[in-house]
PDB file of C-alpha atoms and ligand atoms in Angstrom:
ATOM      1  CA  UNK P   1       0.000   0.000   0.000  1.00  0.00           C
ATOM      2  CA  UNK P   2       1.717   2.949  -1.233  1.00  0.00           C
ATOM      3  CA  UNK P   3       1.622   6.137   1.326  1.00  0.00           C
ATOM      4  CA  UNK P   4      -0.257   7.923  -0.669  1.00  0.00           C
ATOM      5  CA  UNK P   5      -2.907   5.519  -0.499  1.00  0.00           C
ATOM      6  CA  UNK P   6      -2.302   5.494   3.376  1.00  0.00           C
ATOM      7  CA  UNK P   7      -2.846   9.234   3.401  1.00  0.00           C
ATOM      8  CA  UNK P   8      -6.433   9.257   1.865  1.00  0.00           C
ATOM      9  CA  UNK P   9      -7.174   6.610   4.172  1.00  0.00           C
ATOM     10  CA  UNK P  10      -6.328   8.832   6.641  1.00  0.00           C
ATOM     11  CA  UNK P  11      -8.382  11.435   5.392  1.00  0.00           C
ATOM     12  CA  UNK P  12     -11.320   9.517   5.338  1.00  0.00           C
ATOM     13  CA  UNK P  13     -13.102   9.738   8.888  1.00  0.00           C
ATOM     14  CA  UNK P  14     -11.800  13.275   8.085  1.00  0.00           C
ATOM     15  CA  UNK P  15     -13.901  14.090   5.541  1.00  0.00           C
ATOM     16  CA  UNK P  16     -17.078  12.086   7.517  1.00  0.00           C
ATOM     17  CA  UNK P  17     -15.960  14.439  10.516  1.00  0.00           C
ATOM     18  CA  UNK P  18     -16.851  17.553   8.408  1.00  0.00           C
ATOM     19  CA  UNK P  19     -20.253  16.215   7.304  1.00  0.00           C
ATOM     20  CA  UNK P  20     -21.054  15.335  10.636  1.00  0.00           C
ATOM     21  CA  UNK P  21     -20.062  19.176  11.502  1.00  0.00           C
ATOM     22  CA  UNK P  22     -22.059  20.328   8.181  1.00  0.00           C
ATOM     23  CA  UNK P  23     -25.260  18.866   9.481  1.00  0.00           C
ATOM     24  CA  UNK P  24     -25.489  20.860  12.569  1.00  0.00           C
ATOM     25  CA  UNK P  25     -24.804  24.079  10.833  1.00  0.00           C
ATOM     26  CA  UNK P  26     -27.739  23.414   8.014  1.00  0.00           C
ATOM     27  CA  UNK P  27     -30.357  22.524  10.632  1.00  0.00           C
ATOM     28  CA  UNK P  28     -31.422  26.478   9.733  1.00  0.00           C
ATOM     29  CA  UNK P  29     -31.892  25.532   6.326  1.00  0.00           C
ATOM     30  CA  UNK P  30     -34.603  24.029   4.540  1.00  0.00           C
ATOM     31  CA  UNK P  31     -33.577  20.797   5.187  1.00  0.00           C
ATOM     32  CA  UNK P  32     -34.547  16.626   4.643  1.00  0.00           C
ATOM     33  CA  UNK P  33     -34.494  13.752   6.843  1.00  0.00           C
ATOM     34  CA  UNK P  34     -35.420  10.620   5.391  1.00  0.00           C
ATOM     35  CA  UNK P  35     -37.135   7.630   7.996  1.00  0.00           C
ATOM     36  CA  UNK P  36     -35.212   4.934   5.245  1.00  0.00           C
ATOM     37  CA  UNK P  37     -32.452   6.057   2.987  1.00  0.00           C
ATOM     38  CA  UNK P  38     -32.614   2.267   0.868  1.00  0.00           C
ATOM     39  CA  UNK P  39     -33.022   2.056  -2.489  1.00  0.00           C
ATOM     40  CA  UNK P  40     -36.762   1.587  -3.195  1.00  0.00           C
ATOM     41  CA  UNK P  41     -37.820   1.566   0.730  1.00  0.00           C
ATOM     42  CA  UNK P  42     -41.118   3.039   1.198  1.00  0.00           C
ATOM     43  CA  UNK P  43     -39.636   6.187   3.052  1.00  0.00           C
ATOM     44  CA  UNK P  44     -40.920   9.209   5.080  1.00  0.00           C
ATOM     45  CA  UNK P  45     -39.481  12.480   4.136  1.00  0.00           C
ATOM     46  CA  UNK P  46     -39.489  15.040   6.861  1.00  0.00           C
ATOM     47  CA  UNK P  47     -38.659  18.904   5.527  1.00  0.00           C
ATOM     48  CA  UNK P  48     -38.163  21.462   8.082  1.00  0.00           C
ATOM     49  CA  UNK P  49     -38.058  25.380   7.595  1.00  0.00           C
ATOM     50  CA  UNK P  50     -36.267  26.703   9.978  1.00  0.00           C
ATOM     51  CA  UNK P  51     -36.365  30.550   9.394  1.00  0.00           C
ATOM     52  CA  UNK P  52     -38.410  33.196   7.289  1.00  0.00           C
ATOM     53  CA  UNK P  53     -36.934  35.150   4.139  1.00  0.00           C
ATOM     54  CA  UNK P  54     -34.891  37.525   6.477  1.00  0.00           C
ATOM     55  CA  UNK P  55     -37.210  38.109   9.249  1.00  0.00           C
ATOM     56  CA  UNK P  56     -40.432  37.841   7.013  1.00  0.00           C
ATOM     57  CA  UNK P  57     -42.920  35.252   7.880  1.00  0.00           C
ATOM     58  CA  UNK P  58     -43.253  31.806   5.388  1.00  0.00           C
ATOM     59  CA  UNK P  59     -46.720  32.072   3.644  1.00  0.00           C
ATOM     60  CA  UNK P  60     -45.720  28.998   0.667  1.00  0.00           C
ATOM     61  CA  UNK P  61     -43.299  26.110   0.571  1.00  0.00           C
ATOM     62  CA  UNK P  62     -43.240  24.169  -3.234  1.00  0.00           C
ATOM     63  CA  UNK P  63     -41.031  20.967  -3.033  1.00  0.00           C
ATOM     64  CA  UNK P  64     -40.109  20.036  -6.025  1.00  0.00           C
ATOM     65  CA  UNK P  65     -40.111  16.399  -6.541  1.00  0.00           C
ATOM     66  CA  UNK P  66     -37.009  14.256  -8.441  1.00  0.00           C
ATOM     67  CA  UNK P  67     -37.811  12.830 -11.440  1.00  0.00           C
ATOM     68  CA  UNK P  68     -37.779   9.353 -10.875  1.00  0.00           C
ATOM     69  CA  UNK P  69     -40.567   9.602  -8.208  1.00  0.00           C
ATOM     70  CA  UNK P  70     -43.981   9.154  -9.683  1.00  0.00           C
ATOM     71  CA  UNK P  71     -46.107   8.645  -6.446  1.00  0.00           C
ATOM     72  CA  UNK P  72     -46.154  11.070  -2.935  1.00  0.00           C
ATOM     73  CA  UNK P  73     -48.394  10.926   0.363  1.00  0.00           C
ATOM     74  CA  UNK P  74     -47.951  14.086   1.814  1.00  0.00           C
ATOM     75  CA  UNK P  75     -48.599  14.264   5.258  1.00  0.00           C
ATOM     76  CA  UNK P  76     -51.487  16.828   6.087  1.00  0.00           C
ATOM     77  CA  UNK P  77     -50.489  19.825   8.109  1.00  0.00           C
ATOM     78  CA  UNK P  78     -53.129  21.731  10.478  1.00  0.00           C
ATOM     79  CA  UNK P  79     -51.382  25.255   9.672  1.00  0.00           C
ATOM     80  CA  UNK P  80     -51.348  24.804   6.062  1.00  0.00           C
ATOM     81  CA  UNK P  81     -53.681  23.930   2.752  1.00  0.00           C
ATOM     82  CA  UNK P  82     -51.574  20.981   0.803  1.00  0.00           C
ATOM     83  CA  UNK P  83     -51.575  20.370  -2.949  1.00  0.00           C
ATOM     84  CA  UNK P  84     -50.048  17.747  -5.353  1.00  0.00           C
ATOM     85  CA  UNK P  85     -48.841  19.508  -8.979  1.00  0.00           C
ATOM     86  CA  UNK P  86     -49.224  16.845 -11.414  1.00  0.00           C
ATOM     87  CA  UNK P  87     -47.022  16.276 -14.379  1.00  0.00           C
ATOM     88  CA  UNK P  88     -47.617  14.213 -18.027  1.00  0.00           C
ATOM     89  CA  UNK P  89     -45.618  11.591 -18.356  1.00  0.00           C
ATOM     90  CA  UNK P  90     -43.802  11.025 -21.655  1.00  0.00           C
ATOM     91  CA  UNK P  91     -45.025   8.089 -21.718  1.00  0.00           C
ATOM     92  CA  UNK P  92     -47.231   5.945 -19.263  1.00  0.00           C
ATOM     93  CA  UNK P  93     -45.922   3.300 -17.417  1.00  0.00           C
ATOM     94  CA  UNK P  94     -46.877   0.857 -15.150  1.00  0.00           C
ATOM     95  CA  UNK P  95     -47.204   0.476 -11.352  1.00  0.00           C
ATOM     96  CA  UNK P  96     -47.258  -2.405  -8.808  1.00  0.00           C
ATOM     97  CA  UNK P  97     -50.994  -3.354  -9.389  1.00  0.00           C
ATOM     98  CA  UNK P  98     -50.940  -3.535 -13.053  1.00  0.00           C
ATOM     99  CA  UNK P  99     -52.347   0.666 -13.570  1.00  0.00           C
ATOM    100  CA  UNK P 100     -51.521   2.311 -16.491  1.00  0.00           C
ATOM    101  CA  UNK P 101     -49.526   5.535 -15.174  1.00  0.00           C
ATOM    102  CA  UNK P 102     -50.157   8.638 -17.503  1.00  0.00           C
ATOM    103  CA  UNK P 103     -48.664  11.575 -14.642  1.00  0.00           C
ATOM    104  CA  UNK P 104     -46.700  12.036 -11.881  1.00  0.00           C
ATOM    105  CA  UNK P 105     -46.074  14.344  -8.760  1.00  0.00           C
ATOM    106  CA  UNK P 106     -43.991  17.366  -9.936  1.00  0.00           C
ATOM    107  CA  UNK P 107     -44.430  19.608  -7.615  1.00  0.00           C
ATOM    108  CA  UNK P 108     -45.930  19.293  -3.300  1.00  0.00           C
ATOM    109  CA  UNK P 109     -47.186  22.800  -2.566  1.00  0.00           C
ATOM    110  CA  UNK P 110     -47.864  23.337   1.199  1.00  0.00           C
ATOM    111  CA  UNK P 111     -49.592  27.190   1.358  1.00  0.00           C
ATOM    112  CA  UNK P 112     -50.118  28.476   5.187  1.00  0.00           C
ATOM    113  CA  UNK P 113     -53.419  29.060   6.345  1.00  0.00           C
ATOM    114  CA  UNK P 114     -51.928  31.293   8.966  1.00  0.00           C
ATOM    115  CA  UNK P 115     -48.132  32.422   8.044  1.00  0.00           C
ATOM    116  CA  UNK P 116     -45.506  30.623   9.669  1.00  0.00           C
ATOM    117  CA  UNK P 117     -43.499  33.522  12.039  1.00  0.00           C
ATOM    118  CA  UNK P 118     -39.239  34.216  11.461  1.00  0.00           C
ATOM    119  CA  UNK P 119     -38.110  32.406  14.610  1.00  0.00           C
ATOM    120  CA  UNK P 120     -40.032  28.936  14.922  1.00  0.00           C
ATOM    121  CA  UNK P 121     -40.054  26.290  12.929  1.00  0.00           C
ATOM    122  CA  UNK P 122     -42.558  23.641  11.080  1.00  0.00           C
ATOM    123  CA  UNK P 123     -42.167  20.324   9.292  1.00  0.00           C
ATOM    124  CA  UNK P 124     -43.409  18.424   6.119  1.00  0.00           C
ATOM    125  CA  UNK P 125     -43.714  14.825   6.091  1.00  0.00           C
ATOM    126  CA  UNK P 126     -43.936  13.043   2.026  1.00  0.00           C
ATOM    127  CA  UNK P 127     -44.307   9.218   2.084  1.00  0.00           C
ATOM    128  CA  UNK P 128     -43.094   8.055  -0.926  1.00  0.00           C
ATOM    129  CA  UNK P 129     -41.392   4.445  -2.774  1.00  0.00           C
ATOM    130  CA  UNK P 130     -37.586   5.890  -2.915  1.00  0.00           C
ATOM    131  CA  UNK P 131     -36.448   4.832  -6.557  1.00  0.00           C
ATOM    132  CA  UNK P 132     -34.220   1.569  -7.214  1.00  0.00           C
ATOM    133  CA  UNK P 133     -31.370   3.672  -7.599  1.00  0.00           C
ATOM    134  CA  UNK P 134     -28.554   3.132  -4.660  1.00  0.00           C
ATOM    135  CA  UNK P 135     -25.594   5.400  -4.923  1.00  0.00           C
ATOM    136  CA  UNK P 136     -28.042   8.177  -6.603  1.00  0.00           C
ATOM    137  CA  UNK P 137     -28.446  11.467  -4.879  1.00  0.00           C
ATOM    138  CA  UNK P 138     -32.384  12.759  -4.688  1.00  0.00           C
ATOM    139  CA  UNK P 139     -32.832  16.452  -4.916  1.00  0.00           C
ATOM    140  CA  UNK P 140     -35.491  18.217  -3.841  1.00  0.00           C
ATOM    141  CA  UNK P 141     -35.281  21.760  -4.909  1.00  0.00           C
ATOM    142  CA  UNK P 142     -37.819  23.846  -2.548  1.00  0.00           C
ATOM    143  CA  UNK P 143     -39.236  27.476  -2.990  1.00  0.00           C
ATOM    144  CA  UNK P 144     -40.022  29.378   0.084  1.00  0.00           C
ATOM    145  CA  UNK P 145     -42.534  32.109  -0.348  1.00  0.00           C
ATOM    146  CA  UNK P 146     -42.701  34.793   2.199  1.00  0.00           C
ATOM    147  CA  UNK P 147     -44.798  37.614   2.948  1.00  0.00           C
ATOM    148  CA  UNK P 148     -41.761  39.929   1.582  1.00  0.00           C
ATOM    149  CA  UNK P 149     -39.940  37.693  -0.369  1.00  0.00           C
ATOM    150  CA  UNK P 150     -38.548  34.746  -1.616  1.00  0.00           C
ATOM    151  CA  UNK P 151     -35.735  31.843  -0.850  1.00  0.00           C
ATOM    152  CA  UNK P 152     -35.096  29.309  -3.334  1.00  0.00           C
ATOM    153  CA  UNK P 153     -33.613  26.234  -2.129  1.00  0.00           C
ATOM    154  CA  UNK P 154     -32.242  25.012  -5.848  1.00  0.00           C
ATOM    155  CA  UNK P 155     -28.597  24.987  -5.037  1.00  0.00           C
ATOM    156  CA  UNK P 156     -26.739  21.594  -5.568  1.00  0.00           C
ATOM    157  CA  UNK P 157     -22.777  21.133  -5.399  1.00  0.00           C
ATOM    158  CA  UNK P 158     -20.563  20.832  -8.558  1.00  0.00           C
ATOM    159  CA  UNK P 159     -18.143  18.315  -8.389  1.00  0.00           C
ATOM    160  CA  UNK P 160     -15.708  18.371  -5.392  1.00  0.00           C
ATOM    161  CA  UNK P 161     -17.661  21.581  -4.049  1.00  0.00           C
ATOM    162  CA  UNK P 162     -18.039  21.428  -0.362  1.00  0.00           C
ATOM    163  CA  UNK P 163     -21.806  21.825  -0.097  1.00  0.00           C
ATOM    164  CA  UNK P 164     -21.681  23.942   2.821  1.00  0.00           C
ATOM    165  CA  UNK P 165     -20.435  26.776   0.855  1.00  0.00           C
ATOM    166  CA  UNK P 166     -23.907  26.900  -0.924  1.00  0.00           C
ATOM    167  CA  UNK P 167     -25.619  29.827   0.504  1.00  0.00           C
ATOM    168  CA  UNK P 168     -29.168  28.193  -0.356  1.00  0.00           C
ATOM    169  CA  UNK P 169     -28.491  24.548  -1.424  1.00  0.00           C
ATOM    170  CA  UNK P 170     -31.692  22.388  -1.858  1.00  0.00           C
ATOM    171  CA  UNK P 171     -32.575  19.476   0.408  1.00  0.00           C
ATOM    172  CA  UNK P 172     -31.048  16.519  -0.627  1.00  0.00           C
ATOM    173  CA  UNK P 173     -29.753  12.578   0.534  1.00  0.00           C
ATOM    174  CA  UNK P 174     -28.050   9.826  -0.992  1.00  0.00           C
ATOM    175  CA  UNK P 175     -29.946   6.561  -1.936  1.00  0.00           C
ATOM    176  CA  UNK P 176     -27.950   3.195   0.063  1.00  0.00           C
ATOM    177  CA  UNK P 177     -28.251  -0.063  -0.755  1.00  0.00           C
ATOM    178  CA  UNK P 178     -31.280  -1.807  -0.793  1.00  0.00           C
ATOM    179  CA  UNK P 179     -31.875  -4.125   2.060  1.00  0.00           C
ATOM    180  CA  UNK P 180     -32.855  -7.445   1.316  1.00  0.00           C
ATOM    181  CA  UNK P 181     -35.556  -7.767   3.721  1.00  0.00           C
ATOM    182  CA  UNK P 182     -37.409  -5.162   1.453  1.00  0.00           C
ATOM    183  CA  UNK P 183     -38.302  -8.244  -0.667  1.00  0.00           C
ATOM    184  CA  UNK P 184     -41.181  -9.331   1.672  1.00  0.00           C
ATOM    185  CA  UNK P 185     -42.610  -5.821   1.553  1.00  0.00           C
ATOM    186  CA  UNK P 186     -44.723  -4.896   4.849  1.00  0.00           C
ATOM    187  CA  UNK P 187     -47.514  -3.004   2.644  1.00  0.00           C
ATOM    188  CA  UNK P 188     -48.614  -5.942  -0.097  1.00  0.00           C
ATOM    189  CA  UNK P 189     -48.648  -8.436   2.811  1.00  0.00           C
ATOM    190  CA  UNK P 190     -50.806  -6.051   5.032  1.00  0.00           C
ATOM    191  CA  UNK P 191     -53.308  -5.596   1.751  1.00  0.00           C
ATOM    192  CA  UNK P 192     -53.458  -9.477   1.413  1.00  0.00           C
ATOM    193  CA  UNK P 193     -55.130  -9.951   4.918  1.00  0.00           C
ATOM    194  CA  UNK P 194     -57.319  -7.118   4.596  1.00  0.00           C
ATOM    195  CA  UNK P 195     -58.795  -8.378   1.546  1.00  0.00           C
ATOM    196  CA  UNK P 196     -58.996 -12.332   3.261  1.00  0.00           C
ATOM    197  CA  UNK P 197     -61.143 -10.648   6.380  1.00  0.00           C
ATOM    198  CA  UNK P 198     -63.405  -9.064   3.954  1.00  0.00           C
ATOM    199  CA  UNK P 199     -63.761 -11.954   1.612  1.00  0.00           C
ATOM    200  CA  UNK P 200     -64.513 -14.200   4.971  1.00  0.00           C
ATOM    201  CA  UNK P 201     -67.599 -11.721   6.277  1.00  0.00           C
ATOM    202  CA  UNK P 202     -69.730 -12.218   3.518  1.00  0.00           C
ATOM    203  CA  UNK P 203     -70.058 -15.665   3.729  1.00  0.00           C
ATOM    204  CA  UNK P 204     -72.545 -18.015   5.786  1.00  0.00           C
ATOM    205  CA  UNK P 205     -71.968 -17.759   9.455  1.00  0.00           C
ATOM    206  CA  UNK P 206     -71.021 -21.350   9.927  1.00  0.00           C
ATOM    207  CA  UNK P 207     -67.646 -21.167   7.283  1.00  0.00           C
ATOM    208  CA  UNK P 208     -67.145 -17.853   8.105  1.00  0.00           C
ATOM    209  CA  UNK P 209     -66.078 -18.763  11.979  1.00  0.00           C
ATOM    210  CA  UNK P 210     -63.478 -20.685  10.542  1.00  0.00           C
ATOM    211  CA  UNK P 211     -62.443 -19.102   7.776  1.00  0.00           C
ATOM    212  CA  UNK P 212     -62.288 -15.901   9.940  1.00  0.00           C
ATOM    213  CA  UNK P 213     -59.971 -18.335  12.690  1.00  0.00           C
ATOM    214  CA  UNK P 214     -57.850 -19.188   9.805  1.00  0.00           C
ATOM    215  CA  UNK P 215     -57.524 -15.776   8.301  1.00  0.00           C
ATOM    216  CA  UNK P 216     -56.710 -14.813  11.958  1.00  0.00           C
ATOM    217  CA  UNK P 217     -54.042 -17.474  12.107  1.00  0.00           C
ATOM    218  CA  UNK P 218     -52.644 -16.285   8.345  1.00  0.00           C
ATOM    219  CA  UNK P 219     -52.226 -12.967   9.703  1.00  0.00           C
ATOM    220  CA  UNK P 220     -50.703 -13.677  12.959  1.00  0.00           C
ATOM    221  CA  UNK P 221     -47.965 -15.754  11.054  1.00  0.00           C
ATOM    222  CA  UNK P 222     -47.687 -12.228   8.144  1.00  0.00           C
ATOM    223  CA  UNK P 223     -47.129 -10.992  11.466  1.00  0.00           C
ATOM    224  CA  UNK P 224     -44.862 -13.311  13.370  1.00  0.00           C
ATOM    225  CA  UNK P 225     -42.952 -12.909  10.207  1.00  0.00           C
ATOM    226  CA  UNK P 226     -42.892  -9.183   9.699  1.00  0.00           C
ATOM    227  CA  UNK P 227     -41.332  -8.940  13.303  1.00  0.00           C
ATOM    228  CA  UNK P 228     -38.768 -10.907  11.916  1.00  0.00           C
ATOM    229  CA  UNK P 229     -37.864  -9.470   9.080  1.00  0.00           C
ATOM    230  CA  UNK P 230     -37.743  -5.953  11.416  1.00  0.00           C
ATOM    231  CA  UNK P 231     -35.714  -7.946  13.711  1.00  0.00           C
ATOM    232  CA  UNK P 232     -33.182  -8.718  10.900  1.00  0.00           C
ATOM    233  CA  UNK P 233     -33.565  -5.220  10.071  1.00  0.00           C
ATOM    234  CA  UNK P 234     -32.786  -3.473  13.315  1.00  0.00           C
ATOM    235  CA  UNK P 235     -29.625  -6.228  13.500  1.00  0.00           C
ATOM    236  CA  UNK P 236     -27.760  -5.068  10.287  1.00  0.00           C
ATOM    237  CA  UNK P 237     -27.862  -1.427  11.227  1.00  0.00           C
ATOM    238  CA  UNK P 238     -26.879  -1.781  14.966  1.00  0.00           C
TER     239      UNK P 238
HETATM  240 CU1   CU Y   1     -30.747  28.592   6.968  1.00  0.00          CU
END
């Protein structure tokens, strides 16, 4: 190993130290924390504004969505009226259940009912599948409106920029790895019981006792195994 190489080793929990550092100092920012960061985990996205347009109170927020996300469930907010933009697609594609797809989510626009005040702070939660795209850094470049004025969060780091020099850079994360446990999804196995329960109470009484114990013995097992899977799940990342 040549000491060169030695010396960018060495650099390395460096480098992490400075993110680390980074993260603290853009809490004021209009910022993203993902609940999952794997490649196509069904993730929440929580943005927080931390501060007005110099002093003026936030009356708008528009997050604009990446590209490869088609789908959002924005979380709804008592302070503020929430919209999905839609966009055409190109061309359609298809989801999960077989549905032709002809637009997407372009843009989430949260508007305040009452204006958010310089000084405190509010959050936006989007559920949303992250794309199968590990390594791939989502951008989410966010407009804040303000009763004087505007910030927009569009910034994004050329190559070998430190991103903290940005004066307004836009939320963004890096994709990981998707974890393998992702393969027996918690939502589709949820949606199977439901529908067993509901095809059980229509029938006669007498089948339906036991197809309703059996259904209730299905799910417990969906269940015993979910807690598994989160088992293995909370494992790998300790
Ligand atoms: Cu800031």
């Amino acid at each position: 190993m040549s000491s060169r190489t030695l010396a960018r080793l060495g650099a390395l929990p460096l480098a992490a130290g400075l993110l680390v550092a980074g993260a603290g100092a853009a809490a004021a920012h209009v910022t993203v924390t993902p609940s999952l960061t794997s490649a196509g985990s069904y993730s929440v996205l929580t943005f927080s504004v931390g501060h007005g347009c110099d002093g003026s109170p936030t009356t708008k927020i528009a997050i604009q969505m990446p590209e490869q996300v088609l789908a959002v469930t924005p979380t709804r907010n008592p302070e503020w009226e929430v919209e999905k933009q839609m966009a055409t697609l190109d061309e359609p594609v298809e989801d999960a259940h077989g549905n032709e797809i002809t637009e997407r989510v372009d843009q989430v626009v949260y508007t305040a009912r009452t204006p958010l005040p310089d000084g405190y702070r509010d959050t936006f939660e989007l559920q949303l599948q992250l794309p199968d795209a590990a390594g791939e850094t989502l951008t989410f470049p966010t407009i804040q409106t303000c009763e004087k004025g505007e910030t927009a969060w569009i910034e994004t780091p050329s190559a070998g920029q430190d991103p903290e020099s940005l004066e307004s850079p836009a939320p963004s994360f890096t994709l990981d790895e998707a974890e393998v446990a992702d393969e027996a999804d918690a939502e589709p196995v949820a949606a199977t019981a439901d529908e067993t329960d509901e095809t059980e109470e229509t029938e006669a009484a007498d089948d339906g006792a036991d197809a309703l114990g059996i259904a209730g013995l299905v799910a417990g097992l969906l269940g015993l195994a979910a807690g598994v899977a989160a088992l293995v799940l909370v494992r790998r990342r300790a």
